[in-house]
Coordinates of C-alpha atoms and ligand atoms in Angstrom, one line a residue:
X1 CA 0.0 0.0 0.0
X2 CA 1.6 3.3 -1.0
X3 CA 1.1 6.5 1.1
X4 CA -1.7 7.6 -1.3
X5 CA -3.9 4.6 -0.5
X6 CA -3.9 4.9 3.3
X7 CA -7.3 5.2 4.9
X8 CA -7.1 6.9 8.3
X9 CA -9.5 6.0 11.2
X10 CA -11.3 9.3 10.9
X11 CA -11.7 9.0 7.1
X12 CA -13.1 5.5 7.6
X13 CA -15.5 6.6 10.3
X14 CA -16.9 9.4 8.1
X15 CA -17.1 7.0 5.1
X16 CA -19.1 4.6 7.3
X17 CA -21.4 7.4 8.5
X18 CA -22.1 8.4 4.9
X19 CA -23.6 4.9 4.4
X20 CA -26.3 5.7 7.0
X21 CA -28.1 8.9 5.7
X22 CA -30.1 9.2 9.0
X23 CA -26.9 9.2 11.0
X24 CA -26.3 12.5 12.8
X25 CA -22.6 12.1 13.4
X26 CA -22.8 11.7 17.2
X27 CA -21.3 8.1 17.2
X28 CA -18.7 9.2 14.6
X29 CA -17.7 12.1 16.9
X30 CA -17.5 9.7 19.9
X31 CA -15.4 7.2 18.0
X32 CA -13.1 10.0 16.9
X33 CA -12.5 10.9 20.5
X34 CA -11.8 7.2 21.4
X35 CA -9.1 7.2 18.7
X36 CA -7.5 10.4 20.0
X37 CA -7.6 9.2 23.6
X38 CA -6.0 5.9 22.5
X39 CA -3.1 7.7 20.9
X40 CA -2.4 9.6 24.1
X41 CA -2.5 6.5 26.3
X42 CA -0.3 4.8 23.7
X43 CA 2.3 7.6 24.1
X44 CA 2.4 7.1 27.8
X45 CA 2.5 3.2 27.6
X46 CA 5.4 3.4 25.1
X47 CA 7.5 5.6 27.3
X48 CA 6.5 3.8 30.6
X49 CA 9.9 2.3 31.0
X50 CA 11.6 5.7 30.8
X51 CA 9.6 7.9 33.2
X52 CA 8.1 7.5 36.6
X53 CA 4.8 6.0 35.4
X54 CA 5.6 2.4 36.1
X55 CA 5.0 0.6 39.3
X56 CA 2.3 0.7 41.9
X57 CA 0.1 3.7 42.7
X58 CA 0.0 2.4 46.3
X59 CA -3.8 2.3 45.9
X60 CA -6.2 -0.4 44.9
X61 CA -9.2 -0.3 42.5
X62 CA -12.7 -1.5 43.2
X63 CA -11.6 -5.0 42.4
X64 CA -9.1 -4.9 45.2
X65 CA -6.3 -5.0 42.6
X66 CA -3.2 -2.9 43.0
X67 CA -3.5 0.1 40.7
X68 CA -0.6 0.9 38.4
X69 CA 0.2 4.5 37.6
X70 CA -0.6 3.8 33.9
X71 CA -3.9 2.2 34.9
X72 CA -4.9 5.4 36.6
X73 CA -3.6 7.6 33.8
X74 CA -5.5 5.7 31.2
X75 CA -8.7 5.7 33.2
X76 CA -8.5 9.4 33.9
X77 CA -7.6 10.3 30.3
X78 CA -10.4 8.3 28.7
X79 CA -12.9 9.8 31.2
X80 CA -11.8 13.4 30.6
X81 CA -11.6 12.9 26.8
X82 CA -15.0 11.4 26.5
X83 CA -16.6 13.9 28.9
X84 CA -15.2 16.7 26.7
X85 CA -16.6 15.2 23.5
X86 CA -20.2 15.8 24.8
X87 CA -21.7 12.6 23.3
X88 CA -21.5 10.5 26.5
X89 CA -23.7 11.1 29.5
X90 CA -21.9 8.6 31.8
X91 CA -19.0 6.1 31.9
X92 CA -18.6 2.8 33.7
X93 CA -15.0 1.7 34.3
X94 CA -13.3 -1.4 35.8
X95 CA -11.4 1.1 37.9
X96 CA -14.4 2.7 39.5
X97 CA -17.0 1.2 41.9
X98 CA -20.0 3.0 40.4
X99 CA -20.5 4.8 37.1
X100 CA -19.2 8.3 36.6
X101 CA -22.1 10.7 35.9
X102 CA -21.5 13.7 33.6
X103 CA -24.0 16.0 35.1
X104 CA -23.6 19.2 33.0
X105 CA -25.8 20.7 30.3
X106 CA -23.8 19.4 27.4
X107 CA -23.1 15.8 28.6
X108 CA -26.7 15.4 29.9
X109 CA -27.8 15.6 26.2
X110 CA -25.3 12.8 25.3
X111 CA -27.1 9.9 23.7
X112 CA -24.5 7.2 24.7
X113 CA -23.0 5.5 27.7
X114 CA -19.5 4.2 27.5
X115 CA -18.1 1.2 29.4
X116 CA -14.4 0.3 29.6
X117 CA -11.5 -1.5 31.0
X118 CA -9.0 1.3 30.5
X119 CA -5.9 -0.7 30.7
X120 CA -6.5 -4.5 30.8
X121 CA -3.7 -6.8 31.7
X122 CA -1.9 -4.0 33.6
X123 CA 0.0 -6.5 35.8
X124 CA 2.0 -7.0 32.6
X125 CA 3.0 -3.4 32.2
X126 CA 6.2 -3.6 34.3
X127 CA 7.4 -6.6 32.3
X128 CA 6.8 -5.0 28.9
X129 CA 4.1 -7.5 27.8
X130 CA 1.3 -6.2 25.6
X131 CA -1.8 -4.6 27.3
X132 CA -5.1 -3.3 26.0
X133 CA -8.0 -1.0 26.4
X134 CA -11.5 -2.6 25.9
X135 CA -14.6 -0.5 25.3
X136 CA -18.4 -0.9 24.8
X137 CA -20.9 1.7 23.7
X138 CA -24.7 1.7 24.2
X139 CA -27.5 4.1 23.5
X140 CA -28.8 5.3 26.8
X141 CA -32.2 4.0 28.0
X142 CA -32.9 7.1 30.2
X143 CA -34.3 10.3 28.6
X144 CA -31.8 12.6 26.8
X145 CA -31.3 15.7 28.9
X146 CA -31.8 13.9 32.2
X147 CA -29.2 12.2 34.4
X148 CA -27.9 8.8 33.3
X149 CA -29.1 5.8 35.4
X150 CA -27.8 2.4 36.2
X151 CA -30.4 1.0 33.8
X152 CA -28.4 2.6 31.0
X153 CA -25.5 0.3 31.8
X154 CA -27.3 -3.0 32.6
X155 CA -28.2 -3.8 29.1
X156 CA -27.5 -7.2 27.3
X157 CA -24.6 -7.2 24.9
X158 CA -26.9 -7.5 22.0
X159 CA -27.8 -3.8 22.5
X160 CA -24.2 -2.6 22.0
X161 CA -24.0 0.0 19.2
X162 CA -20.2 -0.2 19.0
X163 CA -17.4 -2.1 20.7
X164 CA -13.6 -2.4 20.3
X165 CA -10.2 -2.7 21.8
X166 CA -6.8 -1.0 21.6
X167 CA -3.8 -3.4 21.6
X168 CA -0.6 -1.7 22.8
X169 CA 1.7 -4.3 21.4
X170 CA 4.6 -4.6 19.0
X171 CA 2.5 -2.1 17.1
X172 CA -0.6 -0.3 18.4
X173 CA -3.9 -1.3 16.9
X174 CA -7.5 -0.2 17.3
X175 CA -10.0 -2.9 16.3
X176 CA -13.7 -2.0 16.5
X177 CA -17.2 -2.7 15.1
X178 CA -20.4 -0.9 14.8
X179 CA -22.3 -4.0 13.8
X180 CA -21.3 -4.3 10.2
X181 CA -18.1 -6.3 10.4
X182 CA -14.9 -5.5 12.2
X183 CA -11.8 -3.6 11.0
X184 CA -8.3 -3.1 12.4
X185 CA -6.3 0.1 12.3
X186 CA -2.6 0.2 13.0
X187 CA -1.1 3.4 14.4
X188 CA 1.5 4.9 12.1
X189 CA 3.7 7.0 14.5
X190 CA 5.2 8.9 11.6
X191 CA 1.9 10.6 10.9
X192 CA 0.2 10.0 14.2
X193 CA -2.8 8.3 12.6
X194 CA -4.6 5.0 13.0
X195 CA -4.5 3.6 9.4
X196 CA -6.8 0.8 8.1
X197 CA -4.6 -2.3 8.0
X198 CA -7.0 -5.2 8.6
X199 CA -10.2 -4.8 6.5
X200 CA -13.2 -6.9 7.5
X201 CA -11.4 -9.4 9.7
X202 CA -12.8 -12.9 9.5
X203 CA -12.2 -15.4 12.3
X204 CA -11.4 -18.9 11.0
X205 CA -14.2 -21.3 12.1
X206 CA -11.5 -23.9 13.0
X207 CA -8.4 -23.2 14.9
X208 CA -5.4 -25.0 16.4
X209 CA -4.6 -22.8 19.4
X210 CA -6.1 -23.1 22.8
X211 CA -5.6 -20.4 25.4
X212 CA -6.3 -20.6 29.2
X213 CA -4.3 -20.5 32.4
X214 CA -3.5 -24.2 32.9
X215 CA -2.1 -23.4 36.3
X216 CA -5.8 -23.6 37.4
X217 CA -6.2 -27.1 35.8
X218 CA -7.0 -28.9 39.1
X219 CA -9.8 -26.3 39.8
X220 CA -11.4 -26.5 36.3
X221 CA -14.8 -28.2 35.7
X222 CA -14.5 -31.8 34.5
X223 CA -15.7 -30.8 31.0
X224 CA -12.9 -28.3 30.6
X225 CA -10.3 -30.8 31.8
X226 CA -11.6 -33.3 29.2
X227 CA -11.4 -30.6 26.5
X228 CA -7.8 -29.8 27.4
X229 CA -6.9 -33.5 27.1
X230 CA -8.8 -33.5 23.7
X231 CA -6.6 -30.6 22.6
X232 CA -3.5 -32.4 23.6
X233 CA -4.3 -35.8 22.0
X234 CA -2.6 -36.7 18.7
X235 CA -5.0 -36.8 15.8
X236 CA -3.6 -35.8 12.4
X237 CA -7.1 -35.5 10.8
X238 CA -8.0 -32.6 13.2
X239 CA -4.5 -31.2 13.4
X240 CA -4.1 -32.2 17.1
X241 CA -2.3 -31.7 19.4
X242 CA -3.1 -28.0 19.3
X243 CA -0.7 -25.4 20.4
X244 CA -1.1 -23.9 23.9
X245 CA -0.6 -20.1 23.8
X246 CA -1.4 -17.9 26.8
X247 CA -0.1 -14.4 27.3
X248 CA -2.3 -13.5 30.3
X249 CA -3.5 -10.3 28.7
X250 CA -7.0 -10.7 27.4
X251 CA -6.7 -8.4 24.4
X252 CA -3.5 -10.0 23.2
X253 CA -4.8 -13.6 23.5
X254 CA -8.1 -12.7 21.9
X255 CA -6.4 -10.7 19.0
X256 CA -4.1 -13.6 18.1
X257 CA -6.9 -16.1 18.1
X258 CA -9.1 -13.7 16.2
X259 CA -6.6 -13.5 13.3
X260 CA -5.2 -17.0 13.4
X261 CA -8.1 -19.1 14.7
X262 CA -8.2 -20.5 18.2
X263 CA -10.1 -20.5 21.5
X264 CA -9.7 -18.4 24.6
X265 CA -11.2 -19.8 27.8
X266 CA -11.5 -18.4 31.3
X267 CA -13.7 -21.1 33.1
X268 CA -15.0 -20.9 36.6
X269 CA -12.5 -22.1 39.2
X270 CA -12.8 -22.6 43.0
X271 CA -11.2 -19.2 43.5
X272 CA -13.4 -17.6 40.8
X273 CA -16.8 -19.4 41.1
X274 CA -18.3 -16.9 38.6
X275 CA -15.2 -16.8 36.4
X276 CA -12.7 -13.9 36.5
X277 CA -13.6 -11.8 33.5
X278 CA -16.2 -9.0 33.7
X279 CA -19.3 -9.3 31.6
X280 CA -20.0 -5.7 30.8
X281 CA -16.6 -4.2 29.8
X282 CA -14.5 -7.3 28.9
X283 CA -16.7 -10.2 27.7
X284 CA -19.5 -8.3 25.9
X285 CA -17.3 -6.1 23.8
X286 CA -15.0 -9.0 22.9
X287 CA -18.0 -11.1 22.1
X288 CA -19.5 -8.5 19.8
X289 CA -16.2 -8.3 17.9
X290 CA -15.7 -12.1 17.7
X291 CA -19.3 -12.6 16.5
X292 CA -18.9 -9.9 13.9
X293 CA -15.8 -11.8 12.6
X294 CA -17.8 -15.0 12.4
X295 CA -16.7 -16.5 15.7
X296 CA -18.6 -17.4 18.9
X297 CA -18.6 -16.3 22.5
X298 CA -20.5 -18.1 25.3
X299 CA -20.4 -18.7 29.0
X300 CA -20.1 -22.4 28.3
X301 CA -23.8 -22.9 27.7
X302 CA -25.3 -19.5 26.8
X303 CA -24.4 -16.8 24.2
X304 CA -22.5 -14.1 26.2
X305 CA -24.4 -11.2 24.5
X306 CA -27.8 -12.6 25.6
X307 CA -26.9 -12.6 29.3
X308 CA -28.9 -10.1 31.3
X309 CA -26.5 -8.1 33.6
X310 CA -27.5 -7.3 37.2
X311 CA -24.5 -5.4 38.3
X312 CA -21.7 -3.3 36.8
X313 CA -18.8 -5.6 37.8
X314 CA -20.4 -9.0 37.5
X315 CA -18.1 -11.8 36.2
X316 CA -18.8 -14.7 33.8
X317 CA -17.1 -17.8 32.6
X318 CA -15.9 -17.0 29.1
X319 CA -15.2 -19.1 26.0
X320 CA -14.6 -17.3 22.8
X321 CA -13.0 -17.7 19.4
X322 CA -13.4 -20.1 16.4
X323 CA -16.9 -21.3 16.2
X324 CA -16.1 -25.1 15.9
X325 CA -13.7 -24.9 18.9
X326 CA -16.3 -23.2 21.1
X327 CA -18.9 -25.8 20.1
X328 CA -16.5 -28.6 20.9
X329 CA -15.8 -27.3 24.5
X330 CA -19.5 -26.8 25.0
X331 CA -20.0 -30.5 24.0
X332 CA -17.5 -31.6 26.7
X333 CA -19.1 -29.2 29.3
X334 CA -22.6 -30.6 28.4
X335 CA -21.4 -34.2 28.9
X336 CA -19.0 -33.9 31.8
X337 CA -20.2 -30.7 33.6
Ligands
P6P401 P1 -5.0 -15.1 35.1 C1 -5.5 -9.6 33.3 O1 -5.4 -9.4 34.7 C2 -6.9 -10.2 33.0 O2 -7.9 -9.5 33.5 C3 -7.0 -10.5 31.6 O3 -6.4 -9.6 30.8 C4 -6.4 -11.9 31.4 O4 -7.0 -12.6 30.3 C5 -6.7 -12.6 32.7 O5 -6.9 -11.5 33.7 C6 -5.5 -13.4 33.2 O6 -5.9 -14.0 34.4 O7 -5.8 -15.6 36.3 O8 -4.7 -16.2 34.1 O9 -3.7 -14.4 35.5

């Protein structure tokens, strides 16, 4: 691709908007601000080793997890940036116990609510392993002009109008969907723009990579243990044994399996009886993306996006990736529990 063929994120957003004559540009404006905020967080992530932004804040978040300085920076920056864009009336974040209400004349007229894990996998920051931002956007249920309510956030994933992630890796990518396929944009530092690099990503329906923390093996449900053994058995016809790949950073593991084919699993364990990953701002947005690419995302028995949330930070078991792999682990769970 020569320099004249590049499509920037903002050009892409406007081209997409033009396909919907009734669109007023609010979502486009919001997505533009997400891209800008991601570039600024990326700048800080990339120099984290050089300035005093590594390490612990000495505080913990609502999950009881040690907050990293970059965690707090990313959270604060996305909140401030999305407040200033005027399209969002409130934000829910992994880092905050309740949602952040934007109670001013402009933001109260915002049509959307925004949910995010501002810097997922942050325990990997200090060891220079890829991390990510995950976001999910809904149309508010409460009346425009009034204060946002918890009902705006407790919507099933099928109601998402947009979802995406930023992967701060060997290159920085923004991958998102508004419900008509998913596209990936790679940040070109030389021009400071996210440029379309992965058009209409399709997830292979078969894959040969399985991803989960096998250190929890003894605590997994019987069906998951049986599936792991299935992955490890030799069978040339089905390309087994599969490869085990686990980075421990959700966006990185999901992105690899999205492109190459594979399954990511975070089952229930004794220490995480509901699973570890959060439904609203980790599993639902990833599920939207995976399904838009042709993959599947369930809790082992039910489609993730059809789960009805009852609280902001609720957790769920999570199985996502290549359709035939998710169907296979569901078979084992159905038979063995
Ligand atoms: P474990 C990171 O803390 C995270 O939330 C996800 O990014 C990742 O997939 C998961 O937890 C890793 O959890 O228990 O395997 O370390």
